[in-house]
Short mmCIF file of C-alpha atoms in Angstrom, two decimals:
data_model
loop_
_atom_site.label_atom_id
_atom_site.label_comp_id
_atom_site.label_asym_id
_atom_site.label_seq_id
_atom_site.Cartn_x
_atom_site.Cartn_y
_atom_site.Cartn_z
CA MET T 4 102.59 38.50 20.36
CA THR T 5 102.92 37.77 16.64
CA SER T 6 105.62 35.18 15.88
CA ALA T 7 107.96 35.29 12.90
CA SER T 8 106.55 32.02 11.52
CA SER T 9 103.04 33.39 11.37
CA ASN T 10 104.04 36.71 9.77
CA PRO T 11 105.18 36.40 6.16
CA ASN T 12 107.00 39.76 6.24
CA LEU T 13 109.04 38.76 9.25
CA ARG T 14 109.86 35.42 7.62
CA ALA T 15 111.10 37.21 4.50
CA ILE T 16 113.30 39.50 6.56
CA ALA T 17 114.62 36.55 8.55
CA ASN T 18 115.47 34.64 5.40
CA THR T 19 117.43 37.57 4.01
CA GLY T 20 119.33 38.02 7.26
CA THR T 21 118.57 41.75 7.58
CA GLN T 22 119.18 43.26 11.07
CA ILE T 23 116.24 45.17 12.59
CA ASN T 24 116.79 48.07 15.06
CA VAL T 25 113.93 48.16 17.58
CA SER T 26 113.48 51.23 19.82
CA PRO T 27 113.37 50.58 23.52
CA VAL T 28 109.99 50.47 25.20
CA ALA T 29 108.93 53.88 26.73
CA GLY T 30 109.22 54.06 30.42
CA LYS T 31 106.50 55.04 32.86
CA ALA T 32 105.48 58.73 32.52
CA SER T 33 106.30 61.05 35.42
CA LEU T 34 105.75 64.70 36.28
CA GLN T 35 108.44 67.07 35.11
CA TRP T 36 109.39 70.47 36.42
CA ARG T 37 107.55 72.18 33.54
CA HIS T 38 104.32 70.54 34.65
CA TYR T 39 104.71 71.99 38.13
CA ALA T 40 105.53 75.38 36.53
CA ILE T 41 102.34 75.26 34.47
CA VAL T 42 100.26 74.44 37.54
CA ALA T 43 101.97 77.21 39.48
CA SER T 44 101.39 79.65 36.65
CA PHE T 45 97.69 78.66 36.58
CA LEU T 46 97.45 79.36 40.29
CA CYS T 47 99.22 82.71 39.95
CA VAL T 48 97.64 83.92 36.71
CA VAL T 49 94.10 82.56 37.11
CA CYS T 50 93.24 81.46 40.62
CA LEU T 51 94.97 84.26 42.53
CA PRO T 52 93.51 87.23 40.51
CA VAL T 53 90.04 85.66 40.47
CA SER T 54 90.21 85.08 44.22
CA ILE T 55 91.35 88.65 44.86
CA VAL T 56 88.57 90.06 42.66
CA ALA T 57 85.98 87.82 44.32
CA ILE T 58 87.09 88.77 47.82
CA TYR T 59 87.06 92.48 46.93
CA MET T 60 83.69 92.34 45.21
CA PHE T 61 81.98 90.58 48.11
CA THR T 62 83.72 92.26 51.03
CA ARG T 63 84.70 95.80 50.04
CA ALA T 64 82.76 96.85 46.91
CA ALA T 65 79.77 98.99 47.96
CA ASP T 66 76.31 98.52 46.52
CA GLN T 67 75.33 101.03 43.83
CA PHE T 68 71.75 102.11 43.19
CA VAL T 69 70.51 103.42 39.87
CA SER T 70 68.05 106.18 39.02
CA ARG T 71 66.92 106.42 35.41
CA PHE T 72 65.06 109.04 33.44
CA ALA T 73 64.58 109.87 29.78
CA PHE T 74 63.45 112.93 27.88
CA SER T 75 63.44 114.59 24.50
CA VAL T 76 63.49 118.21 23.38
CA ARG T 77 60.27 119.16 21.64
CA SER T 78 59.72 122.22 19.50
CA GLU T 79 56.21 123.65 19.35
CA GLU T 80 55.74 125.66 16.15
CA MET T 81 52.41 127.45 16.01
CA SER T 82 51.36 128.27 12.47
CA ALA T 83 50.58 131.80 11.38
CA PRO T 84 46.93 132.95 11.72
CA MET T 85 46.58 133.33 7.94
CA ASP T 86 47.76 129.81 7.34
CA PHE T 87 44.84 127.52 6.50
CA LEU T 88 46.57 124.40 7.72
CA GLY T 89 47.84 126.26 10.77
CA SER T 90 44.29 126.62 12.02
CA LEU T 91 44.28 122.91 12.76
CA GLY T 92 46.72 123.43 15.65
CA ALA T 93 50.35 123.31 16.53
CA VAL T 94 53.01 121.22 14.89
CA SER T 95 55.21 119.43 17.39
CA GLY T 96 58.52 117.81 16.58
CA SER T 97 61.75 116.75 18.19
CA SER T 98 64.91 118.80 17.94
CA SER T 99 67.97 116.61 17.38
CA LYS T 100 70.37 119.56 17.55
CA ASP T 101 69.17 120.44 21.05
CA THR T 102 69.59 116.85 22.25
CA ASP T 103 73.12 116.88 20.82
CA ILE T 104 73.81 120.01 22.86
CA LEU T 105 72.38 118.45 26.01
CA PHE T 106 74.34 115.24 25.39
CA GLY T 107 77.56 117.23 25.65
CA TYR T 108 76.28 119.49 28.42
CA ILE T 109 75.36 116.61 30.76
CA GLN T 110 78.95 115.34 30.58
CA SER T 111 80.55 118.77 30.87
CA GLN T 112 82.47 120.30 33.75
CA ASP T 113 79.97 123.16 33.91
CA LEU T 114 77.12 120.85 34.87
CA VAL T 115 79.28 118.92 37.35
CA SER T 116 80.24 122.19 39.06
CA ARG T 117 76.62 123.38 39.20
CA ILE T 118 75.41 120.09 40.71
CA ASP T 119 78.36 120.03 43.09
CA GLN T 120 77.09 123.36 44.46
CA HIS T 121 73.78 121.71 45.38
CA VAL T 122 75.14 118.31 46.40
CA ASP T 123 78.64 117.63 47.71
CA LEU T 124 79.58 115.04 45.10
CA ARG T 125 82.96 114.29 46.68
CA PHE T 126 81.31 113.43 49.98
CA ALA T 127 78.40 111.55 48.36
CA TYR T 128 80.71 109.26 46.40
CA SER T 129 83.44 108.87 48.98
CA VAL T 130 83.57 105.28 50.33
CA PRO T 131 86.76 104.56 52.31
CA SER T 132 86.43 100.79 51.95
CA ASP T 133 85.79 100.88 48.20
CA PHE T 134 88.73 102.61 46.57
CA ILE T 135 87.94 101.24 43.09
CA PHE T 136 84.29 102.24 42.66
CA GLY T 137 84.41 105.17 45.11
CA PHE T 138 85.92 108.66 44.82
CA HIS T 139 88.48 110.20 47.12
CA LYS T 140 87.49 113.45 48.81
CA ASP T 141 90.57 115.41 47.78
CA GLY T 142 90.11 114.86 44.07
CA SER T 143 90.29 117.81 41.66
CA ILE T 144 87.43 118.96 39.49
CA GLU T 145 89.03 117.28 36.46
CA GLU T 146 89.15 113.97 38.32
CA LEU T 147 85.56 114.50 39.43
CA VAL T 148 84.47 115.03 35.82
CA LYS T 149 86.18 111.77 34.80
CA TYR T 150 84.46 109.96 37.66
CA TRP T 151 81.16 111.64 36.73
CA ARG T 152 81.33 110.08 33.27
CA ARG T 153 81.62 106.67 34.95
CA ILE T 154 78.60 107.05 37.21
CA VAL T 155 76.38 108.96 34.77
CA ARG T 156 75.70 107.09 31.56
CA VAL T 157 74.00 108.96 28.72
CA ARG T 158 72.57 107.09 25.75
CA HIS T 159 71.56 109.21 22.79
CA ASP T 160 69.08 108.01 20.20
CA SER T 161 69.83 110.49 17.44
CA ALA T 162 67.07 109.16 15.18
CA ALA T 163 64.31 109.73 17.74
CA GLY T 164 66.02 112.62 19.53
CA ILE T 165 65.79 110.91 22.95
CA LEU T 166 68.28 111.00 25.81
CA ASP T 167 68.23 108.06 28.23
CA ILE T 168 70.23 108.82 31.38
CA GLU T 169 71.36 106.45 34.13
CA VAL T 170 72.71 107.84 37.42
CA ARG T 171 74.50 105.63 39.95
CA ALA T 172 75.02 106.37 43.62
CA PHE T 173 75.69 104.48 46.84
CA ASP T 174 72.33 105.61 48.19
CA PRO T 175 68.99 105.36 46.29
CA GLU T 176 67.82 108.76 47.50
CA MET T 177 71.07 110.42 46.44
CA ALA T 178 70.83 108.82 42.98
CA GLN T 179 67.30 110.20 42.55
CA ILE T 180 68.35 113.66 43.79
CA ILE T 181 71.25 113.85 41.35
CA ALA T 182 69.01 112.65 38.50
CA SER T 183 66.44 115.32 39.37
CA LEU T 184 69.17 117.98 39.40
CA ILE T 185 70.40 116.86 35.98
CA HIS T 186 66.82 117.06 34.70
CA SER T 187 66.25 120.56 36.09
CA GLU T 188 69.61 121.88 34.84
CA SER T 189 68.90 120.46 31.38
CA SER T 190 65.49 122.12 31.37
CA GLU T 191 67.08 125.42 32.37
CA MET T 192 69.63 125.08 29.57
CA ILE T 193 66.83 124.53 27.04
CA ASN T 194 65.05 127.61 28.37
CA LYS T 195 68.25 129.63 27.94
CA LEU T 196 68.62 128.35 24.40
CA SER T 197 65.01 129.32 23.65
CA VAL T 198 65.52 132.81 25.07
CA ALA T 199 68.75 133.21 23.10
CA ALA T 200 67.01 132.06 19.91
CA ARG T 201 64.16 134.51 20.47
CA ASN T 202 66.60 137.34 21.15
CA ASP T 203 68.56 136.52 18.01
CA ALA T 204 65.36 136.37 15.96
CA THR T 205 64.17 139.76 17.20
CA ALA T 206 67.54 141.54 17.55
CA PHE T 207 67.65 142.94 14.00
CA ALA T 208 63.97 143.90 14.07
CA ARG T 209 64.50 145.63 17.43
CA LEU T 210 67.44 147.63 16.05
CA GLU T 211 65.39 148.68 13.02
CA LEU T 212 62.55 149.73 15.31
CA GLN T 213 64.91 151.82 17.44
CA ARG T 214 66.36 153.47 14.33
CA ALA T 215 62.88 154.28 13.00
CA GLU T 216 61.83 155.59 16.40
CA GLU T 217 64.83 157.93 16.56
CA ARG T 218 64.09 159.16 13.03
CA LEU T 219 60.46 159.89 13.96
CA LYS T 220 61.57 161.74 17.08
CA ARG T 221 63.94 163.90 15.06
CA ALA T 222 61.20 164.66 12.49
CA ARG T 223 58.72 165.65 15.19
CA ALA T 224 61.32 167.74 17.00
CA ALA T 225 62.10 169.58 13.75
CA MET T 226 58.39 170.24 13.22
CA THR T 227 58.02 171.57 16.77
CA GLU T 228 61.07 173.82 16.37
CA PHE T 229 59.67 175.18 13.08
CA ARG T 230 56.28 176.02 14.60
CA ALA T 231 57.93 177.77 17.54
CA ARG T 232 60.18 179.77 15.21
CA ALA T 233 57.47 180.65 12.69
CA GLN T 234 54.84 181.14 15.41
CA THR T 235 52.31 179.20 13.38
CA VAL T 236 50.78 175.78 13.65
CA ASP T 237 49.96 175.22 9.98
CA PRO T 238 51.33 177.68 7.39
CA ALA T 239 49.35 175.93 4.69
CA ALA T 240 46.09 176.71 6.47
CA GLU T 241 47.12 180.32 6.96
CA LEU T 242 48.14 180.45 3.31
CA GLY T 243 44.64 179.34 2.43
CA VAL T 244 43.21 182.12 4.55
CA GLN T 245 45.52 184.66 2.90
CA SER T 246 44.59 183.34 -0.50
CA GLY T 247 40.93 183.86 0.39
CA VAL T 248 41.61 187.42 1.50
CA LEU T 249 43.53 188.13 -1.70
CA ALA T 250 40.73 186.67 -3.80
CA MET T 251 38.19 188.83 -1.97
CA LEU T 252 40.31 191.94 -2.48
CA MET T 253 40.66 191.21 -6.15
CA GLN T 254 36.92 190.73 -6.43
CA ARG T 255 36.37 194.08 -4.74
CA HIS T 256 38.97 195.66 -6.99
CA THR T 257 37.10 194.39 -10.01
CA ASP T 258 33.82 195.72 -8.62
CA ALA T 259 35.45 199.11 -7.95
CA LEU T 260 36.77 199.29 -11.51
CA ILE T 261 33.31 198.50 -12.88
CA GLU T 262 31.78 201.14 -10.64
CA LEU T 263 34.38 203.67 -11.82
CA ASP T 264 33.62 202.84 -15.45
CA LEU T 265 29.91 203.37 -14.85
CA LEU T 266 30.50 206.68 -13.11
CA SER T 267 32.77 207.86 -15.92
CA GLU T 268 29.94 207.32 -18.41
CA ILE T 269 27.32 209.33 -16.53
CA THR T 270 29.41 212.01 -14.82
CA SER T 271 32.45 214.11 -15.45
CA ASN T 272 35.88 213.61 -13.96
CA ARG T 273 35.29 216.49 -11.55
CA ASP T 274 32.55 214.57 -9.81
CA THR T 275 33.45 213.72 -6.20
CA ARG T 276 32.13 210.21 -6.64
CA VAL T 277 34.70 209.58 -9.34
CA ALA T 278 37.48 210.76 -7.03
CA GLN T 279 36.16 208.51 -4.23
CA ALA T 280 36.01 205.54 -6.60
CA GLN T 281 39.58 206.19 -7.71
CA ARG T 282 40.76 206.43 -4.08
CA LYS T 283 38.92 203.22 -3.29
CA ILE T 284 40.62 201.48 -6.20
CA ALA T 285 44.03 202.76 -5.08
CA VAL T 286 43.47 201.55 -1.53
CA ILE T 287 42.37 198.14 -2.75
CA GLU T 288 45.39 197.89 -5.05
CA GLY T 289 47.69 198.84 -2.20
CA ARG T 290 46.14 196.18 -0.01
CA ILE T 291 46.45 193.64 -2.81
CA ASN T 292 50.14 194.47 -3.19
CA GLU T 293 50.66 194.09 0.55
CA GLU T 294 48.93 190.73 0.56
CA ARG T 295 50.95 189.55 -2.43
CA GLU T 296 54.20 190.59 -0.76
CA LYS T 297 53.40 188.18 2.08
CA PHE T 298 53.84 185.25 -0.32
CA SER T 299 57.48 186.04 -1.07
CA ILE T 300 60.59 187.45 0.51
CA LYS T 301 60.57 191.23 0.51
CA PRO T 302 63.58 192.80 -1.24
CA SER T 303 64.08 195.14 1.69
CA GLU T 304 63.75 192.43 4.31
CA ALA T 305 65.52 189.41 2.90
CA SER T 306 65.84 187.88 6.35
CA ALA T 307 62.07 187.82 6.90
CA PRO T 308 60.60 184.81 5.03
CA GLY T 309 57.19 185.04 3.46
CA PHE T 310 54.41 182.53 3.28
CA SER T 311 55.83 180.74 0.23
CA SER T 312 59.15 179.94 1.93
CA LEU T 313 57.40 179.00 5.16
CA VAL T 314 55.01 176.73 3.33
CA GLY T 315 57.90 175.15 1.38
CA GLU T 316 59.83 174.44 4.56
CA PHE T 317 56.69 173.20 6.27
CA GLU T 318 55.94 170.81 3.41
CA ASN T 319 59.48 169.42 3.53
CA LEU T 320 59.12 168.83 7.23
CA MET T 321 55.71 167.24 6.68
CA VAL T 322 57.17 164.89 4.07
CA ASP T 323 60.03 163.93 6.41
CA ARG T 324 57.59 163.28 9.24
CA GLU T 325 55.27 161.20 7.06
CA PHE T 326 58.17 159.07 5.82
CA ALA T 327 59.40 158.70 9.39
CA GLU T 328 55.93 157.64 10.55
CA GLN T 329 55.61 155.11 7.74
CA ASP T 330 59.10 153.80 8.45
CA TYR T 331 58.26 153.51 12.15
CA LEU T 332 55.00 151.67 11.44
CA SER T 333 56.78 149.26 9.10
CA ALA T 334 59.54 148.63 11.65
CA LEU T 335 56.99 148.15 14.41
CA LYS T 336 55.06 145.68 12.29
CA ALA T 337 58.26 143.77 11.44
CA TYR T 338 59.22 143.69 15.12
CA GLU T 339 55.82 142.35 16.17
CA LEU T 340 56.00 139.72 13.43
CA ALA T 341 59.50 138.72 14.59
CA ARG T 342 58.29 138.42 18.18
CA ALA T 343 55.29 136.37 17.10
CA GLU T 344 57.52 134.12 15.02
CA ALA T 345 59.88 133.67 17.97
CA ARG T 346 56.97 132.82 20.27
CA ARG T 347 55.67 130.31 17.75
CA LYS T 348 58.97 128.40 17.78
CA SER T 349 59.20 127.48 21.46
CA ARG T 350 61.20 124.55 22.80
CA TYR T 351 60.71 122.60 25.97
CA LEU T 352 61.92 119.46 27.74
CA ALA T 353 59.45 116.59 27.40
CA SER T 354 60.12 113.87 29.99
CA HIS T 355 58.52 110.52 29.30
CA ILE T 356 60.38 108.85 32.19
CA ASN T 357 60.83 110.81 35.41
CA PRO T 358 63.78 110.11 37.75
CA THR T 359 63.15 106.77 39.39
CA ARG T 360 63.97 105.59 42.92
CA ALA T 361 65.73 102.24 43.21
CA GLU T 362 64.75 99.60 45.76
CA SER T 363 67.65 97.22 45.23
CA PRO T 364 71.23 97.71 44.03
CA GLU T 365 72.12 96.90 40.44
CA TYR T 366 75.85 97.48 40.62
CA PRO T 367 78.50 96.32 40.94
CA ARG T 368 77.68 93.16 39.00
CA ARG T 369 79.83 90.92 41.09
CA TRP T 370 79.40 87.57 39.34
CA LEU T 371 79.78 89.16 35.94
CA THR T 372 82.98 90.89 37.02
CA ILE T 373 84.35 87.66 38.50
CA GLY T 374 83.38 85.70 35.40
CA LEU T 375 85.02 88.19 33.06
CA THR T 376 88.15 88.22 35.21
CA ALA T 377 88.30 84.43 35.15
CA THR T 378 87.68 84.28 31.40
CA PHE T 379 90.40 86.74 30.51
CA ALA T 380 92.79 85.19 33.05
CA VAL T 381 92.28 81.73 31.58
CA LEU T 382 92.72 83.02 28.05
CA PHE T 383 95.90 84.83 29.04
CA TRP T 384 97.26 81.76 30.84
CA ALA T 385 96.36 79.44 27.94
CA MET T 386 98.04 81.73 25.42
CA GLY T 387 101.17 81.76 27.57
CA VAL T 388 101.24 77.97 27.83
CA LEU T 389 100.72 77.57 24.09
CA VAL T 390 103.51 80.01 23.34
CA TYR T 391 105.82 78.12 25.72
CA TYR T 392 105.15 74.75 24.10
CA ALA T 393 105.47 76.18 20.61
CA VAL T 394 108.92 77.53 21.45
CA ARG T 395 109.86 74.27 23.14
CA ASP T 396 108.82 72.15 20.17
CA ARG T 397 110.85 74.33 17.80
CA ARG T 398 113.94 73.60 19.82
#
């Protein structure tokens, strides 16, 4: 211990006669009630929850097996035959929109209901001893969908268009069966989408084809009705025949006139040959007039059409039928092109990892769960202790 004689500061204070107040020496430390409270809180907040979690994880939590599979939706677009580059083969690519649809479909109530019809999901995931990771048998479909999203994990790589799916079950065979059902239902959904896309692509062309077909039927029916009413197959052909007859009659009329002129020069008008030639000319002229009347409507028989009106009506019907045939051929060609285009753009499910069968359980991750519980419990307890001492020091 330093004496006052050896310490110059103490000697100076002693010489001045100043009184020094010295605090009493601290006593021996002892445990207070707050220390016992902190230990008790550590046991209640940390040790007890961790012990409960550990006991549950090792005694009641059932083993969970995992089946994994992965696929992508590929679109096969065959190029047109006239395309030079298309002759090299098909162009294959992934469809991100279809994988987005399947991503939502796999987690939907529709898929859960369809799989529940094949496999009793409530029974498959019912474990009486494990009420945390299991599912109760009397759960509603909404609760089953929520549980489904816990046991079926879907990871979507939007850049590559790949879906990676993980299915958990308390039996390895059941996990593989459910994974296979998800795969088949997804493939069926893609097939439905392809059929719907093809129907949409060909719907308008099909309607146009039906309209053109009805127009052609009406044009042909009108032609048939006209032929039955006019009792002729082709008025134009008959008109040609009548024109030939008229031309022949006119030629004969000309010959008869020439013959009459020759007879008039060498004989008198009282000659019988002149009278015969005149009668012949009159008969030919009468026949010519009759043939000409066939080309128009007779004034006395306005309801009986002649060849000119029949031919005019026939030509109108022919024009309508030709336009209808051309329209039908164009619509048929457009429909075939639409069908070919729809067939070229086919989509299918390409699986690069088939549903696997587990040999050992992967879940629940007992030590990880216990470690996380302990970590969060310690952090919570430490924060509580720090808050307590901060409030105590402020007082």
